[in-house]
PDB file of C-alpha atoms in Angstrom:
ATOM      1  CA  MET A   7       0.076  -0.076   0.064  1.00 59.00           C
ATOM      2  CA  SER A   8       1.464   3.235  -1.082  1.00 79.00           C
ATOM      3  CA  THR A   9       2.008   6.305   1.598  1.00 89.00           C
ATOM      4  CA  ILE A  10      -0.723   8.510   2.059  1.00 95.00           C
ATOM      5  CA  LEU A  11       0.511  12.508   0.798  1.00 95.00           C
ATOM      6  CA  ASP A  12      -0.830  15.423   2.466  1.00 94.00           C
ATOM      7  CA  VAL A  13      -0.882  17.853  -0.865  1.00 94.00           C
ATOM      8  CA  MET A  14      -1.665  21.144   0.571  1.00 92.00           C
ATOM      9  CA  GLY A  15      -4.796  20.106   2.381  1.00 92.00           C
ATOM     10  CA  PRO A  16      -6.173  17.250   0.483  1.00 95.00           C
ATOM     11  CA  ARG A  17      -4.449  13.777   1.135  1.00 96.00           C
ATOM     12  CA  ILE A  18      -3.945  11.479  -1.969  1.00 97.00           C
ATOM     13  CA  GLN A  19      -3.137   7.899  -2.169  1.00 97.00           C
ATOM     14  CA  LEU A  20      -1.468   6.714  -5.342  1.00 95.00           C
ATOM     15  CA  LEU A  21      -3.165   3.481  -6.174  1.00 96.00           C
ATOM     16  CA  THR A  22      -1.308   2.845  -9.452  1.00 94.00           C
ATOM     17  CA  ASP A  23       2.357   1.774  -9.701  1.00 92.00           C
ATOM     18  CA  LEU A  24       3.845   4.637 -11.717  1.00 91.00           C
ATOM     19  CA  SER A  25       7.054   2.552 -12.337  1.00 90.00           C
ATOM     20  CA  GLU A  26       5.072   0.081 -14.038  1.00 90.00           C
ATOM     21  CA  ASN A  27       2.151   2.109 -15.687  1.00 86.00           C
ATOM     22  CA  ARG A  28       2.496   5.169 -17.759  1.00 89.00           C
ATOM     23  CA  GLU A  29      -0.806   5.401 -19.138  1.00 92.00           C
ATOM     24  CA  TYR A  30      -2.862   6.829 -16.134  1.00 94.00           C
ATOM     25  CA  SER A  31      -2.773   7.284 -12.594  1.00 96.00           C
ATOM     26  CA  LEU A  32      -5.459   6.203 -10.140  1.00 97.00           C
ATOM     27  CA  MET A  33      -5.598   7.779  -6.996  1.00 97.00           C
ATOM     28  CA  LYS A  34      -7.877   7.840  -3.545  1.00 98.00           C
ATOM     29  CA  ALA A  35      -8.207  11.439  -2.331  1.00 97.00           C
ATOM     30  CA  GLU A  36      -9.559  12.590   1.110  1.00 97.00           C
ATOM     31  CA  VAL A  37     -10.497  16.316   1.368  1.00 97.00           C
ATOM     32  CA  PRO A  38     -10.985  17.215   5.128  1.00 95.00           C
ATOM     33  CA  PRO A  39     -13.540  19.801   6.146  1.00 95.00           C
ATOM     34  CA  GLY A  40     -12.713  23.161   5.544  1.00 93.00           C
ATOM     35  CA  VAL A  41      -9.994  22.256   2.765  1.00 94.00           C
ATOM     36  CA  VAL A  42     -10.259  24.606  -0.214  1.00 94.00           C
ATOM     37  CA  VAL A  43      -8.152  23.806  -3.557  1.00 95.00           C
ATOM     38  CA  PRO A  44      -7.701  27.076  -5.184  1.00 96.00           C
ATOM     39  CA  VAL A  45      -8.539  27.542  -8.980  1.00 97.00           C
ATOM     40  CA  HIS A  46      -6.259  26.051 -11.221  1.00 97.00           C
ATOM     41  CA  SER A  47      -5.633  24.390 -14.283  1.00 97.00           C
ATOM     42  CA  HIS A  48      -3.196  22.110 -16.276  1.00 97.00           C
ATOM     43  CA  ASP A  49      -3.257  19.939 -19.259  1.00 97.00           C
ATOM     44  CA  ASP A  50      -3.905  16.852 -17.484  1.00 97.00           C
ATOM     45  CA  ARG A  51      -7.611  15.590 -17.581  1.00 97.00           C
ATOM     46  CA  GLU A  52      -8.919  14.454 -14.560  1.00 97.00           C
ATOM     47  CA  THR A  53     -12.139  12.596 -13.577  1.00 98.00           C
ATOM     48  CA  PHE A  54     -13.278  12.599  -9.857  1.00 98.00           C
ATOM     49  CA  VAL A  55     -15.907  10.303  -8.456  1.00 98.00           C
ATOM     50  CA  VAL A  56     -17.134  11.101  -5.093  1.00 98.00           C
ATOM     51  CA  ILE A  57     -17.387   8.124  -2.663  1.00 98.00           C
ATOM     52  CA  THR A  58     -18.482   9.572   0.352  1.00 98.00           C
ATOM     53  CA  GLY A  59     -19.661  13.018   1.462  1.00 98.00           C
ATOM     54  CA  GLU A  60     -20.238  15.989  -0.816  1.00 97.00           C
ATOM     55  CA  LEU A  61     -18.071  18.916  -1.845  1.00 96.00           C
ATOM     56  CA  GLU A  62     -18.314  21.872  -4.233  1.00 97.00           C
ATOM     57  CA  ALA A  63     -16.577  21.863  -7.467  1.00 97.00           C
ATOM     58  CA  PHE A  64     -15.881  24.900  -9.578  1.00 97.00           C
ATOM     59  CA  THR A  65     -15.528  24.466 -13.152  1.00 94.00           C
ATOM     60  CA  VAL A  66     -16.141  26.903 -16.348  1.00 84.00           C
ATOM     61  CA  ASP A  67     -17.902  29.629 -14.539  1.00 89.00           C
ATOM     62  CA  SER A  68     -19.890  28.160 -11.463  1.00 95.00           C
ATOM     63  CA  TRP A  69     -19.757  26.188  -8.326  1.00 97.00           C
ATOM     64  CA  LYS A  70     -21.980  22.974  -8.043  1.00 96.00           C
ATOM     65  CA  THR A  71     -22.159  20.681  -5.378  1.00 97.00           C
ATOM     66  CA  VAL A  72     -21.238  16.952  -5.900  1.00 97.00           C
ATOM     67  CA  ARG A  73     -22.717  14.348  -3.968  1.00 98.00           C
ATOM     68  CA  ALA A  74     -21.586  10.739  -3.290  1.00 98.00           C
ATOM     69  CA  GLY A  75     -21.886   8.572  -6.386  1.00 98.00           C
ATOM     70  CA  GLU A  76     -21.660  11.525  -8.844  1.00 98.00           C
ATOM     71  CA  THR A  77     -18.638  12.179 -11.071  1.00 97.00           C
ATOM     72  CA  VAL A  78     -16.949  15.347 -12.316  1.00 97.00           C
ATOM     73  CA  ASP A  79     -14.883  15.125 -15.256  1.00 97.00           C
ATOM     74  CA  ILE A  80     -12.473  17.987 -16.108  1.00 97.00           C
ATOM     75  CA  ALA A  81     -10.912  18.193 -19.467  1.00 97.00           C
ATOM     76  CA  GLY A  82      -7.593  19.692 -19.588  1.00 96.00           C
ATOM     77  CA  ASP A  83      -6.776  23.104 -19.580  1.00 96.00           C
ATOM     78  CA  VAL A  84      -9.914  23.868 -17.541  1.00 97.00           C
ATOM     79  CA  LYS A  85      -9.910  26.354 -14.528  1.00 97.00           C
ATOM     80  CA  HIS A  86     -11.157  24.481 -11.408  1.00 97.00           C
ATOM     81  CA  ALA A  87     -11.345  24.744  -7.773  1.00 98.00           C
ATOM     82  CA  TRP A  88     -12.537  22.240  -5.148  1.00 97.00           C
ATOM     83  CA  ARG A  89     -14.034  23.507  -1.372  1.00 96.00           C
ATOM     84  CA  ASN A  90     -15.131  21.279   1.260  1.00 97.00           C
ATOM     85  CA  SER A  91     -17.955  23.231   3.144  1.00 95.00           C
ATOM     86  CA  SER A  92     -19.275  20.263   5.089  1.00 96.00           C
ATOM     87  CA  ASN A  93     -18.031  18.848   8.376  1.00 96.00           C
ATOM     88  CA  GLU A  94     -17.272  15.352   6.978  1.00 97.00           C
ATOM     89  CA  THR A  95     -14.099  14.203   5.162  1.00 97.00           C
ATOM     90  CA  VAL A  96     -15.133  13.933   1.479  1.00 98.00           C
ATOM     91  CA  THR A  97     -13.488  10.707  -0.203  1.00 98.00           C
ATOM     92  CA  LEU A  98     -12.981  10.416  -4.083  1.00 97.00           C
ATOM     93  CA  LEU A  99     -11.319   8.288  -6.372  1.00 98.00           C
ATOM     94  CA  VAL A 100      -9.497  10.403  -9.073  1.00 98.00           C
ATOM     95  CA  ALA A 101      -8.258   9.378 -12.531  1.00 98.00           C
ATOM     96  CA  SER A 102      -5.706  11.551 -14.323  1.00 98.00           C
ATOM     97  CA  THR A 103      -2.361  10.937 -16.311  1.00 97.00           C
ATOM     98  CA  ALA A 104       0.771   9.542 -14.778  1.00 96.00           C
ATOM     99  CA  LYS A 105       2.202  12.974 -15.022  1.00 96.00           C
ATOM    100  CA  MET A 106      -0.437  14.125 -12.477  1.00 96.00           C
ATOM    101  CA  GLY A 107       0.598  11.335  -9.950  1.00 96.00           C
ATOM    102  CA  GLU A 108       4.134  12.332 -10.278  1.00 95.00           C
ATOM    103  CA  PHE A 109       3.616  15.801  -9.355  1.00 97.00           C
ATOM    104  CA  PHE A 110       1.378  14.677  -6.164  1.00 96.00           C
ATOM    105  CA  ASN A 111       4.673  12.309  -5.307  1.00 94.00           C
ATOM    106  CA  GLU A 112       6.809  15.757  -6.016  1.00 95.00           C
ATOM    107  CA  ILE A 113       4.712  17.980  -3.802  1.00 95.00           C
ATOM    108  CA  GLY A 114       3.209  15.860  -1.235  1.00 95.00           C
ATOM    109  CA  ARG A 115       4.612  15.029   2.245  1.00 94.00           C
ATOM    110  CA  PRO A 116       3.928  11.953   4.163  1.00 94.00           C
ATOM    111  CA  VAL A 117       0.513  12.922   6.478  1.00 93.00           C
ATOM    112  CA  GLU A 118       2.118  11.985   9.687  1.00 93.00           C
ATOM    113  CA  THR A 119       4.967  14.604   9.132  1.00 92.00           C
ATOM    114  CA  VAL A 120       2.296  17.518   8.314  1.00 90.00           C
ATOM    115  CA  GLN A 121       1.255  19.751  11.382  1.00 85.00           C
ATOM    116  CA  PRO A 122      -2.272  20.821  11.243  1.00 81.00           C
ATOM    117  CA  GLY A 123      -3.272  24.057   9.689  1.00 79.00           C
ATOM    118  CA  PRO A 124      -2.070  25.959   6.609  1.00 80.00           C
ATOM    119  CA  PRO A 125       0.956  24.911   4.801  1.00 83.00           C
ATOM    120  CA  ASP A 126       4.037  26.372   5.925  1.00 86.00           C
ATOM    121  CA  PRO A 127       5.827  28.804   3.625  1.00 89.00           C
ATOM    122  CA  ALA A 128       8.569  26.490   2.627  1.00 91.00           C
ATOM    123  CA  ALA A 129       6.178  23.728   1.702  1.00 90.00           C
ATOM    124  CA  LEU A 130       3.934  26.331  -0.236  1.00 90.00           C
ATOM    125  CA  MET A 131       7.225  27.851  -2.101  1.00 94.00           C
ATOM    126  CA  HIS A 132       8.132  24.308  -2.953  1.00 95.00           C
ATOM    127  CA  PHE A 133       4.381  23.598  -4.312  1.00 95.00           C
ATOM    128  CA  VAL A 134       4.580  26.713  -6.340  1.00 94.00           C
ATOM    129  CA  GLU A 135       7.815  26.215  -8.005  1.00 96.00           C
ATOM    130  CA  ARG A 136       7.191  22.428  -9.005  1.00 97.00           C
ATOM    131  CA  ALA A 137       3.637  23.486 -10.204  1.00 97.00           C
ATOM    132  CA  ILE A 138       5.525  26.162 -12.678  1.00 96.00           C
ATOM    133  CA  ALA A 139       7.983  23.400 -13.658  1.00 97.00           C
ATOM    134  CA  TYR A 140       4.999  21.221 -14.806  1.00 97.00           C
ATOM    135  CA  GLY A 141       3.587  24.219 -16.759  1.00 97.00           C
ATOM    136  CA  TYR A 142       0.637  24.309 -14.489  1.00 97.00           C
ATOM    137  CA  TRP A 143      -1.282  27.550 -14.052  1.00 97.00           C
ATOM    138  CA  LEU A 144      -2.115  28.618 -10.452  1.00 97.00           C
ATOM    139  CA  GLY A 145      -4.851  31.692  -9.876  1.00 96.00           C
ATOM    140  CA  SER A 146      -3.882  34.868  -8.243  1.00 95.00           C
ATOM    141  CA  PRO A 147      -5.630  35.992  -5.144  1.00 94.00           C
ATOM    142  CA  ASP A 148      -7.916  37.969  -7.203  1.00 96.00           C
ATOM    143  CA  ASP A 149      -8.654  35.099  -9.467  1.00 96.00           C
ATOM    144  CA  ASN A 150      -9.373  33.188  -6.647  1.00 96.00           C
ATOM    145  CA  ALA A 151     -11.664  36.110  -4.806  1.00 96.00           C
ATOM    146  CA  ALA A 152     -13.434  36.456  -8.239  1.00 96.00           C
ATOM    147  CA  ILE A 153     -14.915  33.088  -7.342  1.00 97.00           C
ATOM    148  CA  GLY A 154     -15.607  33.152  -3.939  1.00 95.00           C
ATOM    149  CA  ILE A 155     -12.137  32.017  -2.425  1.00 95.00           C
ATOM    150  CA  THR A 156     -10.012  34.096   0.145  1.00 90.00           C
ATOM    151  CA  LEU A 157      -6.424  33.091   0.386  1.00 82.00           C
ATOM    152  CA  GLY A 158      -4.342  33.408   3.457  1.00 70.00           C
TER     153      GLY A 158
END
């Protein structure tokens, strides 16, 4: 069983062995209450299947609630964001590219080594540097405010 990684709030467990499979990455994700994934985009397609709980997904131009049993498919280069406004941890299955799995491996930290609360400045800088290296777009504070997310 692979390590569970904290990726700036959400927790990701890679279910696909990327050393053997380069076609896709299947992951289990947990999004604790109050966790927000700011607006971003990347060329990797992602498909999310909510297993337990409900969370809000922003895609294209609006927020929608996604409940257990529902799927959100996000094409490459579509701006999107997530937030868990509930009091429960949400569990998802995520299918994406091997590249996305590698990105999470690079930015993730084993959950047992991460202190509660927002990421420390060094972890945040590492995340931003790796995201830029992968060619990913990260929304500015203004981009996030425009869709109802306050950063910091």
